[in-house]
C-alpha positions as a printed NumPy array, in Angstrom:
array([[101.245, 102.96 ,  93.129],
       [104.44 , 101.054,  93.763],
       [107.804, 102.176,  92.461],
       [110.469,  99.495,  92.002],
       [114.183, 100.069,  91.499],
       [116.566,  97.215,  90.702],
       [120.3  ,  97.166,  91.316],
       [123.184,  94.725,  91.421],
       [123.503,  93.698,  87.809],
       [126.829,  93.496,  86.019],
       [129.317,  91.36 ,  84.134],
       [130.404,  88.038,  85.647],
       [132.192,  84.949,  84.413],
       [130.405,  81.641,  84.069],
       [130.215,  79.884,  87.423],
       [130.208,  83.169,  89.303],
       [127.569,  84.813,  91.478],
       [125.585,  88.037,  91.648],
       [122.941,  89.359,  94.002],
       [120.192,  91.561,  92.626],
       [118.158,  93.886,  94.814],
       [114.764,  95.476,  94.208],
       [113.723,  98.31 ,  96.484],
       [110.058,  99.314,  96.638],
       [108.524, 102.64 ,  97.532],
       [105.021, 104.039,  97.48 ],
       [102.295, 101.53 ,  98.373],
       [104.325,  99.023, 100.36 ],
       [101.595,  97.606, 102.54 ],
       [101.065,  93.901, 102.975],
       [ 99.684,  91.358, 100.49 ],
       [101.999,  92.439,  97.712],
       [103.807,  89.488,  96.172],
       [107.105,  90.063,  94.424],
       [108.925,  88.357,  91.616],
       [111.801,  88.443,  89.173],
       [111.533,  88.077,  85.413],
       [114.207,  88.268,  82.742],
       [114.354,  89.089,  79.068],
       [117.166,  88.093,  76.731],
       [117.664,  89.852,  73.362],
       [115.079,  88.712,  70.841],
       [113.164,  86.671,  73.4  ],
       [110.014,  87.161,  75.431],
       [110.14 ,  88.152,  79.058],
       [110.153,  85.02 ,  81.206],
       [109.409,  84.216,  84.823],
       [112.367,  83.498,  87.11 ],
       [111.189,  83.396,  90.728],
       [108.466,  84.684,  93.042],
       [108.015,  85.194,  96.768],
       [104.758,  85.787,  98.598],
       [104.022,  88.849, 100.708],
       [105.079,  87.259, 104.001],
       [108.206,  85.637, 102.601],
       [107.324,  82.105, 103.714],
       [106.583,  80.747, 100.267],
       [108.677,  80.861,  97.112],
       [108.457,  79.443,  93.607],
       [111.137,  79.253,  90.933],
       [111.389,  78.349,  87.287],
       [112.931,  74.955,  86.583],
       [115.79 ,  76.606,  84.711],
       [117.063,  78.306,  87.878],
       [116.112,  75.858,  90.626],
       [119.083,  74.991,  92.823],
       [121.04 ,  78.011,  91.538],
       [118.91 ,  81.1  ,  92.248],
       [117.284,  82.028,  95.555],
       [114.659,  84.718,  96.067],
       [114.225,  86.37 ,  99.469],
       [112.733,  89.537, 100.92 ],
       [113.227,  91.916, 103.82 ],
       [109.882,  93.588, 104.481],
       [111.439,  96.003, 106.965],
       [113.467,  97.393, 104.043],
       [110.765,  96.832, 101.401],
       [113.417,  95.01 ,  99.404],
       [113.496,  91.729,  97.483],
       [116.706,  89.945,  96.559],
       [117.722,  87.414,  93.943],
       [120.88 ,  85.516,  94.813],
       [122.24 ,  83.987,  91.619],
       [124.921,  81.301,  91.873],
       [126.566,  79.036,  89.291],
       [125.693,  81.517,  86.569],
       [125.656,  80.354,  82.959],
       [125.947,  82.334,  79.703],
       [122.282,  81.554,  79.02 ],
       [121.363,  83.534,  82.154],
       [122.41 ,  86.7  ,  80.303],
       [119.396,  89.023,  80.188],
       [117.841,  92.156,  81.569],
       [116.351,  91.228,  84.927],
       [113.128,  92.915,  86.007],
       [111.495,  93.137,  89.406],
       [107.698,  92.998,  89.567],
       [104.983,  93.385,  92.203],
       [101.366,  92.253,  92.286],
       [ 98.616,  90.519,  94.226],
       [ 98.277,  87.232,  92.324],
       [ 99.871,  84.119,  93.82 ],
       [101.516,  82.325,  92.172],
       [101.95 ,  84.729,  89.281],
       [104.195,  83.428,  86.5  ],
       [102.892,  85.542,  83.629],
       [103.821,  89.107,  82.785],
       [100.149,  90.09 ,  82.932],
       [ 99.899,  88.853,  86.528],
       [101.87 ,  91.871,  87.735],
       [100.842,  95.487,  88.08 ],
       [104.163,  97.157,  88.772],
       [107.579,  96.817,  87.151],
       [111.064,  98.149,  87.638],
       [113.259,  99.507,  84.87 ],
       [115.492,  96.432,  84.748],
       [119.144,  95.677,  85.405],
       [121.517,  94.023,  82.943],
       [123.194,  90.735,  83.846],
       [125.869,  89.478,  81.464],
       [127.576,  86.122,  81.96 ],
       [130.71 ,  85.516,  79.913],
       [131.884,  82.038,  78.949]])
């Protein structure tokens, strides 16, 4: 089992930045890939970015490329999502996920999920 806890969400103006964190506990051995998804009201949960277990490979959705950066610190069992140049359409609950599939871009590719953190971008 892997427990995931997100933090760092909040309210920010358009053009601003936020950094989300996702701390893992439990089974934190190697070969666990990590990702971020988001879900806006009335919409399906969508893939944002993923990072492999070693941290040397990343993949991002086209909608966030050049603005969001995913990274991880395995010594702290933590994954980060640096979000710059935020737009109102980035408003959503952001979820951290963990799994063994690479590159997983579907919800069903992941075994473990956090509870989510709200990000609201005002115009």
